[in-house]
Short mmCIF file of C-alpha atoms and ligand atoms in Angstrom, two decimals:
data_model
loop_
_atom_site.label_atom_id
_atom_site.label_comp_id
_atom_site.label_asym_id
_atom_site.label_seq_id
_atom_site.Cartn_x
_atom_site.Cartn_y
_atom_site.Cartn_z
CA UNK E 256 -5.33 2.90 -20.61
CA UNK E 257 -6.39 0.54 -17.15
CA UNK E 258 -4.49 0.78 -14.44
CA UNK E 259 -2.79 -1.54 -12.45
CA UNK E 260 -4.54 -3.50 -9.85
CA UNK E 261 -3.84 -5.52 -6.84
CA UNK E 262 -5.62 -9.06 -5.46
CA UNK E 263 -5.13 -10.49 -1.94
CA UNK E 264 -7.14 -12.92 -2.42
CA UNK E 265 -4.20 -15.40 -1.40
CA UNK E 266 -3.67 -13.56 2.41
CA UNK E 267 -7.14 -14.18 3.15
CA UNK E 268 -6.74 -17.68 4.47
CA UNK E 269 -4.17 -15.87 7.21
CA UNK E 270 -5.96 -12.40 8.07
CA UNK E 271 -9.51 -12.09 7.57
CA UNK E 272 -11.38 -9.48 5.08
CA UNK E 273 -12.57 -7.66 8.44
CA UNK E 274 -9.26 -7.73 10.15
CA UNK E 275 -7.65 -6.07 6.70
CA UNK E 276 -10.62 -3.54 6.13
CA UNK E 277 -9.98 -2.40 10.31
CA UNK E 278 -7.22 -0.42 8.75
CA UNK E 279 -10.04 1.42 6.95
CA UNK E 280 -10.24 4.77 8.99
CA UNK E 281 -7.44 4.98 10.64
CA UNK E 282 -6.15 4.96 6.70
CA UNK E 283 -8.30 7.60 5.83
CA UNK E 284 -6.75 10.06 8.13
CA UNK E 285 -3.45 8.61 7.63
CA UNK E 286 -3.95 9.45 3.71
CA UNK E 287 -5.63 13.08 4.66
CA UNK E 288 -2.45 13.80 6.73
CA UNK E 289 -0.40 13.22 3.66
CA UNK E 290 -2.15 15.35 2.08
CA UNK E 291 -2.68 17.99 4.42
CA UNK E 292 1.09 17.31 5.58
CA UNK E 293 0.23 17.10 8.80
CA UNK E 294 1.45 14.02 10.21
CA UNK E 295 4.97 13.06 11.06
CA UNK E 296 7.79 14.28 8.73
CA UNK E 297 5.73 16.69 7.31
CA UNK E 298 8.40 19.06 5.99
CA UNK E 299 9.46 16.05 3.83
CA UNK E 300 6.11 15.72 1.62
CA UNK E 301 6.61 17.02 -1.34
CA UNK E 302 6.20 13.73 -3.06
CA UNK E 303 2.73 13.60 -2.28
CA UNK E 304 1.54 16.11 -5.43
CA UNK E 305 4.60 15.83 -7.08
CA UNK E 306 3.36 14.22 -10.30
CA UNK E 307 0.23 16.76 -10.36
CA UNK E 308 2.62 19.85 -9.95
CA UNK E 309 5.29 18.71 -12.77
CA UNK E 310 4.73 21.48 -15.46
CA UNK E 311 5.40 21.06 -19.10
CA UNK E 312 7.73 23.48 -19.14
CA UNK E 313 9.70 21.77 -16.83
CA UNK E 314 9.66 18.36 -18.89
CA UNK E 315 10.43 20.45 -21.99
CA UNK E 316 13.38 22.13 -20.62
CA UNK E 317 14.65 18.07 -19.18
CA UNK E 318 13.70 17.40 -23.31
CA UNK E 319 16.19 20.03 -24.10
CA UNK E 320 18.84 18.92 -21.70
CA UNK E 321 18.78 15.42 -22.65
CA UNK E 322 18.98 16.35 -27.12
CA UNK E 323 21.35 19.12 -26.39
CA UNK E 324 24.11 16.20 -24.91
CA UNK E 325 22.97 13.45 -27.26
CA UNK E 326 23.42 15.75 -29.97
CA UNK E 327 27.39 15.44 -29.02
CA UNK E 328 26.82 12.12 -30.35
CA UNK E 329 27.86 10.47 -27.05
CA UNK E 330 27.93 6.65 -26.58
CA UNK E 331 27.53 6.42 -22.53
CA UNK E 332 25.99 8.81 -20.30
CA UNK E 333 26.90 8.01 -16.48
CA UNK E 334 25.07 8.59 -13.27
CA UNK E 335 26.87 9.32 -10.62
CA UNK E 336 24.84 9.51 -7.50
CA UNK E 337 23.70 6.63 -4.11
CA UNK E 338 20.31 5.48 -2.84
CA UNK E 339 18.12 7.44 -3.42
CA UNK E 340 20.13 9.63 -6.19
CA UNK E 341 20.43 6.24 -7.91
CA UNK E 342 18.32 3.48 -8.03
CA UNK E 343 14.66 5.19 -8.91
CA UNK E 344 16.57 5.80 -12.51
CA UNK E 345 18.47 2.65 -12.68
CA UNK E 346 15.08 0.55 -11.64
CA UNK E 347 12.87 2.24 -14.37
CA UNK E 348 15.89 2.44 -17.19
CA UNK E 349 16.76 -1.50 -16.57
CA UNK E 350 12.82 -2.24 -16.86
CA UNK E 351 12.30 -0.81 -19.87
CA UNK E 352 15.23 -1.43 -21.32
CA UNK E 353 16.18 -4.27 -23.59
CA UNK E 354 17.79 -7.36 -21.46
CA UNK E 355 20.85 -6.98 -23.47
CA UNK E 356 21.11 -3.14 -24.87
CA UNK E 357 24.45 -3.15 -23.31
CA UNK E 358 25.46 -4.92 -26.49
CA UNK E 359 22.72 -3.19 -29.10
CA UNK E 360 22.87 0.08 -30.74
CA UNK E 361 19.52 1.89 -30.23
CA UNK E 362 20.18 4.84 -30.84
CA UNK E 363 20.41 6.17 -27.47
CA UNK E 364 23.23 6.47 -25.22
CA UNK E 365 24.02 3.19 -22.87
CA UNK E 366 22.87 4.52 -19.27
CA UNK E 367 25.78 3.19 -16.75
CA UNK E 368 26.02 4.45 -13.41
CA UNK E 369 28.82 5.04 -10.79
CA UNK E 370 29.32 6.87 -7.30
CA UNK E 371 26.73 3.71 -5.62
CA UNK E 372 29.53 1.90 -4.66
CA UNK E 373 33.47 2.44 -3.51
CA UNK E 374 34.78 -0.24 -5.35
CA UNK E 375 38.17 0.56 -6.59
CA UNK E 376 37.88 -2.29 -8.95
CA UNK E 377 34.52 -0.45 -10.34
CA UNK E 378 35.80 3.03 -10.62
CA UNK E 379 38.70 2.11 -12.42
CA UNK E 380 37.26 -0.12 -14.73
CA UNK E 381 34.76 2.63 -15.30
CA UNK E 382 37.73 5.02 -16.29
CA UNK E 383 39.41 2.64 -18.24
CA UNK E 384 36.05 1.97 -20.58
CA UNK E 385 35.70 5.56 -20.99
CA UNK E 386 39.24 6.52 -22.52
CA UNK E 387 38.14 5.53 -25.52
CA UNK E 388 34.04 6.32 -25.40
CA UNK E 389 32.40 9.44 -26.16
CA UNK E 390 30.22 10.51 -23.31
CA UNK E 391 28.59 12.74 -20.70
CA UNK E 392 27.33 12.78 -17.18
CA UNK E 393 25.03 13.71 -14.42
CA UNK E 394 25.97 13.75 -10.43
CA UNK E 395 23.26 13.56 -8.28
CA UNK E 396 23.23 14.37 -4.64
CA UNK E 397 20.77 15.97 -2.41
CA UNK E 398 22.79 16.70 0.34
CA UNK E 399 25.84 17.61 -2.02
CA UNK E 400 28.40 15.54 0.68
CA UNK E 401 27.89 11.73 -0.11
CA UNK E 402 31.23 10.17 0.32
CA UNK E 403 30.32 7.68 -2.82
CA UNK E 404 29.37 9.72 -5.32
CA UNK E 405 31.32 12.49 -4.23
CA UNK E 406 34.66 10.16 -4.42
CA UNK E 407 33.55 8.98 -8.05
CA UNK E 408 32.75 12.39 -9.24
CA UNK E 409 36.32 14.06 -8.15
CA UNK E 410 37.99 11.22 -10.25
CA UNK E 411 35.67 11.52 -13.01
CA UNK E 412 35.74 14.95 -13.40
CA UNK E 413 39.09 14.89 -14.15
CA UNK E 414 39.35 12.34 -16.45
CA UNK E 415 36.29 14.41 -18.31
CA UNK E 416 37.95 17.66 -18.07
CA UNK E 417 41.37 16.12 -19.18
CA UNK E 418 39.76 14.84 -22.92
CA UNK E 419 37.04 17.40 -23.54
CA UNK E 420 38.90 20.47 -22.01
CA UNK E 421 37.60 22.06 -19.03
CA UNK E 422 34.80 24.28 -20.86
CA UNK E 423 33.55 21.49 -23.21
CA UNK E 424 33.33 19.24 -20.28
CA UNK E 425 31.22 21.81 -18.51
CA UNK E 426 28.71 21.42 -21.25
CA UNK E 427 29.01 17.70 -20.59
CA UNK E 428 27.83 17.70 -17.05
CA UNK E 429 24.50 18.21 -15.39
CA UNK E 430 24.50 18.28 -11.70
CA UNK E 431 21.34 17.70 -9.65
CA UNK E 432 21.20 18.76 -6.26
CA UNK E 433 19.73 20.81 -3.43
CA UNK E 434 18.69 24.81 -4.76
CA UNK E 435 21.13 26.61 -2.91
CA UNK E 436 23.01 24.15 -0.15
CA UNK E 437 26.01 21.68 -0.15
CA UNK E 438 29.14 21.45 -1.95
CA UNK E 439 27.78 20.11 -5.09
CA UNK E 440 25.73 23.50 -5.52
CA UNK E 441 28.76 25.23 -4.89
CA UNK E 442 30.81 23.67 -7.42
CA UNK E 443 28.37 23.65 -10.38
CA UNK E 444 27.89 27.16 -9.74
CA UNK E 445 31.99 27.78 -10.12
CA UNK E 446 32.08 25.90 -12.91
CA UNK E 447 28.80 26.34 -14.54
CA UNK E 448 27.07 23.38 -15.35
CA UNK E 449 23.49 22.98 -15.95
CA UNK E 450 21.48 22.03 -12.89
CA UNK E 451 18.40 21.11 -11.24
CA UNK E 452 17.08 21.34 -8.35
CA UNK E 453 16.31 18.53 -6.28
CA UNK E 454 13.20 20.05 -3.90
CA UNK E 455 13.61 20.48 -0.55
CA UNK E 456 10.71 18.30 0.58
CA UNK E 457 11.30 15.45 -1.41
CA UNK E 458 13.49 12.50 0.14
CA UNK E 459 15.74 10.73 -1.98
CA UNK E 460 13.90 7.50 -2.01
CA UNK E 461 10.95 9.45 -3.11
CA UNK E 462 12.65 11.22 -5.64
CA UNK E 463 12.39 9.45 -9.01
CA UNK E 464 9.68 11.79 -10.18
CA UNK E 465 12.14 14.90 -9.89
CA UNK E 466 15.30 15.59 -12.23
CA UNK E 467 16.78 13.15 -9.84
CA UNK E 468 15.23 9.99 -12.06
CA UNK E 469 13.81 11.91 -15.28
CA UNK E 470 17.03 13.36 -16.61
CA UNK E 471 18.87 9.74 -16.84
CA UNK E 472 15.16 7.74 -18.09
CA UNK E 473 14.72 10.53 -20.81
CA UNK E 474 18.35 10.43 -21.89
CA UNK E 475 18.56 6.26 -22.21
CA UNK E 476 15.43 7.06 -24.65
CA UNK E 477 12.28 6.39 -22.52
CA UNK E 478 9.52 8.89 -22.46
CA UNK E 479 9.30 10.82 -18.99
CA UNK E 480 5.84 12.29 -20.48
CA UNK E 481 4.21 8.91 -20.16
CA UNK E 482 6.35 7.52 -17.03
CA UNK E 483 4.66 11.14 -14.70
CA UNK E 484 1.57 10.58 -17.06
CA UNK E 485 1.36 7.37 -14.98
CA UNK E 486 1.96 8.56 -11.86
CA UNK E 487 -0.22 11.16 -12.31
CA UNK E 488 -3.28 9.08 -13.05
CA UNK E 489 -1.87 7.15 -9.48
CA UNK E 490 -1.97 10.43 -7.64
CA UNK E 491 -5.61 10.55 -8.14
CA UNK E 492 -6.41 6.96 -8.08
CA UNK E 493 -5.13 7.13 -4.54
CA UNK E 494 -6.27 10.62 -3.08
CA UNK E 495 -7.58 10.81 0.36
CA UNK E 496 -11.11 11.15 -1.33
CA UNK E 497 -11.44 7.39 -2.95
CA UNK E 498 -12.85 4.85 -1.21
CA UNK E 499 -10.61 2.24 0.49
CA UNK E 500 -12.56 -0.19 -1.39
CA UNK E 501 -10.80 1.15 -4.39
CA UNK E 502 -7.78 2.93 -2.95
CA UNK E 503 -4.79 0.33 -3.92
CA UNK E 504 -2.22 2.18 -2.24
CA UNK E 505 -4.80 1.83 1.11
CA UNK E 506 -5.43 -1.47 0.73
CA UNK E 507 -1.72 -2.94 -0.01
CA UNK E 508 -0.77 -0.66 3.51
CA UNK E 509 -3.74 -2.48 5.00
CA UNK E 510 -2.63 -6.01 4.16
CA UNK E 511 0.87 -5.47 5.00
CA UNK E 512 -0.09 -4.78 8.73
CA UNK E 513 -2.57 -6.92 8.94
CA UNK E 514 0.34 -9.40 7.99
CA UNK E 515 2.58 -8.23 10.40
CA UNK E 516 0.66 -7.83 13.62
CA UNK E 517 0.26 -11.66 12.36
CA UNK E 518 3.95 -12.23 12.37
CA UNK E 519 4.85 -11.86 8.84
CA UNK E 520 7.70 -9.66 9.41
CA UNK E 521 9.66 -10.32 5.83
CA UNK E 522 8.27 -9.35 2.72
CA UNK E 523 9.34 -10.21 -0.53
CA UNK E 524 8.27 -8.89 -3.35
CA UNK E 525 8.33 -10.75 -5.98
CA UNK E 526 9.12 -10.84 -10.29
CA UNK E 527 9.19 -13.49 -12.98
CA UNK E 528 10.76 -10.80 -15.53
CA UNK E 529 14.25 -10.25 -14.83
CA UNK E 530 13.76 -6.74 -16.30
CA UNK E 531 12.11 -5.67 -12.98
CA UNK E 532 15.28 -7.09 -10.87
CA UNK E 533 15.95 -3.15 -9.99
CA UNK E 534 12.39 -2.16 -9.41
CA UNK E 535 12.39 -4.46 -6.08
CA UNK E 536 15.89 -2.67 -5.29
CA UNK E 537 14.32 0.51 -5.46
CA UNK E 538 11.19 -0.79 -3.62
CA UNK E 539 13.49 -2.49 -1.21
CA UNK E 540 15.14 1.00 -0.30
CA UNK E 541 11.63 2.64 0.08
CA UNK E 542 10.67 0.73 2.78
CA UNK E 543 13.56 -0.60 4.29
CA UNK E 544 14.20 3.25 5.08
CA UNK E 545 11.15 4.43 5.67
CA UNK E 546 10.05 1.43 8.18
CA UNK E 547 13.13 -0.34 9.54
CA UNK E 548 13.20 1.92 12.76
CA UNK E 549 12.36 2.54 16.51
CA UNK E 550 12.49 -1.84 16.25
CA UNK E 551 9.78 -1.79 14.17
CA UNK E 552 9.32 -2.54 10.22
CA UNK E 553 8.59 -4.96 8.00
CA UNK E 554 12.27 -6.83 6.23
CA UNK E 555 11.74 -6.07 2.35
CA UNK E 556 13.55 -8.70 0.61
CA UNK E 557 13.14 -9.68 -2.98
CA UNK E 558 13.77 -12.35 -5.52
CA UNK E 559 13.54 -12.94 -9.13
CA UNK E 560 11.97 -15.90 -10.24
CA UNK E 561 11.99 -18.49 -11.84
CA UNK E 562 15.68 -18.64 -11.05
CA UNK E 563 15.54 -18.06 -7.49
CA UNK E 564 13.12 -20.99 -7.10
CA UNK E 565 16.39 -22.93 -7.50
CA UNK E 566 18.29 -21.01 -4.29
CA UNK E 567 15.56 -18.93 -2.26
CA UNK E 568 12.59 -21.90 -3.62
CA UNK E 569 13.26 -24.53 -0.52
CA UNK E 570 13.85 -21.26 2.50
CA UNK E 571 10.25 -19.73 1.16
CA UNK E 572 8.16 -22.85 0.93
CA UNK E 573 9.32 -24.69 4.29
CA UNK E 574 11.89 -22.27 5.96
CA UNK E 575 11.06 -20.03 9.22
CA UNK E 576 7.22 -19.21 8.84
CA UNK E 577 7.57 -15.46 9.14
CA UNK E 578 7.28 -14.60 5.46
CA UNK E 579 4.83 -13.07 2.72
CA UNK E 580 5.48 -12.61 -0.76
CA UNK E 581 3.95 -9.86 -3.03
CA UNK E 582 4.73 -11.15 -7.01
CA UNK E 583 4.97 -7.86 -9.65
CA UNK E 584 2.83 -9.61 -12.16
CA UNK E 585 2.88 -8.85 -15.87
CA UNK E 586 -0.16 -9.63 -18.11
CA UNK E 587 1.44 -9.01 -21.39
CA UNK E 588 5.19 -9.27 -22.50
CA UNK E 589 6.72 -7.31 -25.29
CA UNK E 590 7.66 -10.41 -27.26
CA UNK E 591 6.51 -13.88 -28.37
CA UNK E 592 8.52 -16.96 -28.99
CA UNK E 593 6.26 -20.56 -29.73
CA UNK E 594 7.79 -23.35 -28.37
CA UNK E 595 8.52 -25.89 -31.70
CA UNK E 596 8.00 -29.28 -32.51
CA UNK E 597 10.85 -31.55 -32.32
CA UNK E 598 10.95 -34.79 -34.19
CA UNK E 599 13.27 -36.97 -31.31
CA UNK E 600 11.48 -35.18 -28.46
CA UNK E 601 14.57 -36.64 -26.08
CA UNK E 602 13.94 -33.35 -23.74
CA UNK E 603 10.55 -34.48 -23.60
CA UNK E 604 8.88 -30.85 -24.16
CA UNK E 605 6.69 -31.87 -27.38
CA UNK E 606 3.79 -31.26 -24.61
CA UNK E 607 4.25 -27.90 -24.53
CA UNK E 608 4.82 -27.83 -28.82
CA UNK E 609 2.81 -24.64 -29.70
CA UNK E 610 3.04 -22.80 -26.49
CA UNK E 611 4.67 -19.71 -25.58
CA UNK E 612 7.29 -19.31 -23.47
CA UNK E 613 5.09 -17.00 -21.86
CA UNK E 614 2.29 -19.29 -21.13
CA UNK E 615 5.18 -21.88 -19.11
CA UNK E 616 6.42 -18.43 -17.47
CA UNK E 617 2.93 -18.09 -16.26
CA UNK E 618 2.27 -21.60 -15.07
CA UNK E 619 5.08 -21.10 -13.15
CA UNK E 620 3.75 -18.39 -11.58
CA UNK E 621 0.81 -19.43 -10.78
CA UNK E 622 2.35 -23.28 -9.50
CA UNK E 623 4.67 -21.40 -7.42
CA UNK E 624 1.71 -19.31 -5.83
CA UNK E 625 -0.60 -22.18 -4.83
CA UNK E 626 2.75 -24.08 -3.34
CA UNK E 627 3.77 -20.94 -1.06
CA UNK E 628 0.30 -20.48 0.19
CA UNK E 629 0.04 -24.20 0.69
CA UNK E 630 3.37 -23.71 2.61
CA UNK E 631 2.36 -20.91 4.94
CA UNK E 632 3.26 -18.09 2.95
CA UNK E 633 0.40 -15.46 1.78
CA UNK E 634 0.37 -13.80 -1.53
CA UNK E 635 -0.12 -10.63 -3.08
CA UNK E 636 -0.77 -9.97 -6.48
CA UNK E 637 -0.29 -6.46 -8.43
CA UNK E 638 -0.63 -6.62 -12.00
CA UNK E 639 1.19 -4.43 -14.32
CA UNK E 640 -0.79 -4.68 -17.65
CA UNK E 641 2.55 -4.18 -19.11
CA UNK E 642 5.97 -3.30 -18.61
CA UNK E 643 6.02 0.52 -20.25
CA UNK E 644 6.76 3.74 -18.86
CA UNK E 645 2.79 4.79 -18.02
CA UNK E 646 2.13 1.90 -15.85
CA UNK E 647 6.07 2.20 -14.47
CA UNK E 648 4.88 5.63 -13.44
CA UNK E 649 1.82 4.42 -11.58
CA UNK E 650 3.64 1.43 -9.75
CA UNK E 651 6.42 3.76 -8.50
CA UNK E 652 3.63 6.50 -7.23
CA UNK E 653 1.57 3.29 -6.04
CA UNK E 654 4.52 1.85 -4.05
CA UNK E 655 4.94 6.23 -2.50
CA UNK E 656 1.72 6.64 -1.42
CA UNK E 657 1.39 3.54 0.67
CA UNK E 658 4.49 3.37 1.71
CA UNK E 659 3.69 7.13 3.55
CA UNK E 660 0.49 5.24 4.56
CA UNK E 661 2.04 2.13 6.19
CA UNK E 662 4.86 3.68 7.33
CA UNK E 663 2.09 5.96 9.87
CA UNK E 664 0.21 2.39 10.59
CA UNK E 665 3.45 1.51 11.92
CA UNK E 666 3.38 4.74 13.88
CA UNK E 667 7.04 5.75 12.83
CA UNK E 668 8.28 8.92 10.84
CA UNK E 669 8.22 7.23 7.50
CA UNK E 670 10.90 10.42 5.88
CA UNK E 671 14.00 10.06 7.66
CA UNK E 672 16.73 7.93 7.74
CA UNK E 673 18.61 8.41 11.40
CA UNK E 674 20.43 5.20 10.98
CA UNK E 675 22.32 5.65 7.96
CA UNK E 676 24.44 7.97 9.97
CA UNK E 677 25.85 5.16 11.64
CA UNK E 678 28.07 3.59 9.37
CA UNK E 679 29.09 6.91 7.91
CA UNK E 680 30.31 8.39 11.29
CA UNK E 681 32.43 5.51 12.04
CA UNK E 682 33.72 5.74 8.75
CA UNK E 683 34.61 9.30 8.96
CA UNK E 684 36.23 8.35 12.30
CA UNK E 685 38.77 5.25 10.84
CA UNK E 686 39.46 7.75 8.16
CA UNK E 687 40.72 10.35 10.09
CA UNK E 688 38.41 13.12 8.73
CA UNK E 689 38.81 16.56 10.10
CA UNK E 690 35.87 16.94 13.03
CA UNK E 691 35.84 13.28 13.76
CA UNK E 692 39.11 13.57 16.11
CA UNK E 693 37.22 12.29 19.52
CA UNK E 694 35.65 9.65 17.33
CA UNK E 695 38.77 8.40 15.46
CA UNK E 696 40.14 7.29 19.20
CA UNK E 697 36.82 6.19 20.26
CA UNK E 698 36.90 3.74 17.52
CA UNK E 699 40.76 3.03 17.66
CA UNK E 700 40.23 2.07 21.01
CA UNK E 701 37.69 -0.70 20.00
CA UNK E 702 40.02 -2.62 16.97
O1 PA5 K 272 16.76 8.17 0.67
C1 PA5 K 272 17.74 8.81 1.01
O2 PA5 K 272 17.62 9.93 1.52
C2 PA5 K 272 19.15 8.29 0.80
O3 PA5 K 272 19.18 7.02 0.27
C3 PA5 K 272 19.89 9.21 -0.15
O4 PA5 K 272 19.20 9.26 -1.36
C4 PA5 K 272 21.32 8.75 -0.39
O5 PA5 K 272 22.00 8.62 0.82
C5 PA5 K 272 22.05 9.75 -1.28
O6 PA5 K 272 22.01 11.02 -0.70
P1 PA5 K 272 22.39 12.32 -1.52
O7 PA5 K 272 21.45 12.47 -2.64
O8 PA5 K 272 22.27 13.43 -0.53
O9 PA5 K 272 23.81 12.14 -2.01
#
């Protein structure tokens, strides 16, 4: 089936071949400590053989989740879950997904998510739509406490309970959360819903592989078979025992330092396809955790092209000279449209008369490429042979593995998330919440 691949060709006029391939053993062990969990954050490594432990009887029973609701004949499933209990599903559904199935029928329910934000505008809108849809849902949460989803869920399970009755809507919920801890565990025990278990040594960023992402992919129609298939096939592609030379997930971490001990302290990755708008948003929250501490970390940002090249174009090809793009970059598309002959030409396109839109998507591309790097900005390439659920599965365990390998170049604990705690304590504290009384006139004190 191929795989994908990745060309830095384009960075080697700013770091030299030697500089990049220095990374080369300290990689190795970085990789073997993965592996052999033990380097730092080691109780949070269960992602590491994830794909390679995933039994069929597991995906089987997920199957039989997923027909058992669409078998109510439901028109919307929702998500409810944040971060990590959110955007590994929403970045693989909206990539495989037609650009408009909001507004097509195919068969499958429409895949809409809530509990990643706490918009009032959102969660009532949300309710509104579903008065009058048939549907189901999933809540997602590790930790079982997330204000977000936790907030969306109370309201929603009310307004499920109140049309469905309380034991039909029981059959309409799957809750996915920690084996035995949290509130979330509690509560789907008391009321009974189907769960899974979100393993206790797998992060929420690096949870897409587990119920956490499967459950909502397989129910908006895509096959989860191929997607860990893919990730599989990644797992080996990037064990500890394959050369760097041909170790992707080695080389990308080894470029992306190299880069940075050279100043390049933003990435963005990059997509001409605005299907994969949600894959950089997942990305972006893989490393942006995982790195962005102890003052360290490369800035993921991330931009869809072409039409960013008329907003984020000028800043990237003659702003601040700190930046380094790495483009998602898809050989084939799913569909083909030939640019026609037309007999006043007034747009002046007859030039490209016979072309695909594809081809002028590519030119783009590669125009856009040769200007950055002309600029000051090096270039990555990874190609996706195409946008389907095998190669999703190997980008996803691609973008994993040396993300755990960069983040120990970078000589930080590449599994937790200390600062998120911030915002959420002085949240707790200008709400009042029980607990938070020394911190509510700590804060009260400072407004
Ligand atoms: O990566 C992470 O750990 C976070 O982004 C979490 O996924 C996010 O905060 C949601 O947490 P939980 O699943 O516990 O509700």
């Amino acid at each position: 089936m191929g795989n994908i691949s990745l060309n830095f060709d384009k960075t080697l006029g700013f770091v030299s071949n030697e500089t990049i391939s220095s990374f080369k053993d300290e990689l190795q062990k970085h990789n073997e400590a993965l592996h052999n969990k033990t380097g730092k954050g080691n109780d949070f490594l269960g992602w590491v053989n994830l794909p390679s432990s995933i039994e069929d009887t597991f995906l089987a029973d997920v199957e039989a989740s997923v027909e058992k609701i669409k078998n109510k004949n439901i028109d919307i499933f929702v998500v409810v879950g944040i971060g990590g209990s959110y955007l590994g599903a929403k970045a693989v559904i909206d990539a495989l997904s037609d650009n408009f199935s909001q507004f097509k029928n195919n068969g499958n329910p429409h895949v809409i998510f809530a509990g990643q934000n706490i918009s009032e505008d959102y969660l009532y809108e949300l309710r509104e739509l579903l008065k009058n849809r048939e549907y189901a849902m999933t809540v997602i949460s590790k930790s079982g406490t997330t204000t977000e989803p936790a907030l969306a869920f109370r309201a929603l399970k009310q307004d499920i309970e109140e049309k469905y009755g309380k034991e039909e809507a029981a059959e309409r919920i799957i809750a996915v959360t920690d084996a035995e801890r949290g509130a979330l565990r509690e509560l789907a025990t008391k009321e009974g819903y189907k769960t899974y278990v979100i393993p206790d040594d797998v992060g929420g960023r690096f949870s897409v592989l587990t119920p956490v992402g499967l459950v909502a992919i397989g129910m908006a129609g895509f096959n989860i078979r191929e997607f860990v298939k893919g990730a599989q096939d990644m797992e080996v592609a990037t064990a500890p025992n394959v050369p760097f030379e041909e170790n992707l997930a080695a080389q990308y971490a080894a470029v992306r330092n190299a880069l940075y001990n050279d100043g390049k302290s933003i990435e963005i990755l990059v997509n001409y396809n605005p299907k994969l708008h949600y894959i950089a948003e997942w990305w972006k929250q893989l490393y942006g955790e995982s790195e962005g501490k102890e003052g360290k970390g490369i800035f993921p940002a991330a931009v869809d092209f072409s039409s960013d090249l008329h907003s984020m174009g000028q800043y990237i090809q003659e702003g601040e000279r700190k930046l380094f793009e790495t483009v998602i970059s898809v050989d084939k598309v799913d569909r083909e449209i030939i640019i026609e002959e037309d007999a006043d030409n007034l747009d002046k396109l007859n030039y490209l008369a016979g072309k695909r839109v594809d081809h002028v998507n590519k030119m783009a591309e590669l125009g856009t490429t040769i200007a950055h790097v002309d600029g000051g900005v090096p270039n990555m390439q990874i190609q996706l042979p195409q946008i389907n659920e095998y190669y999703l599965g190997q980008l996803l365990y691609f973008f994993e593995k040396a993300c755990g390998l960069s983040g120990y170049v970078l000589d930080v604990n590449p599994f937790d998330q200390p600062g998120v705690e911030a915002y959420k304590k002085n949240m707790f504290a200008l709400l009042e919440k029980p607990g938070f009384e020394e911190e509510t006139k700590a804060i009260k004190a400072r407004i």
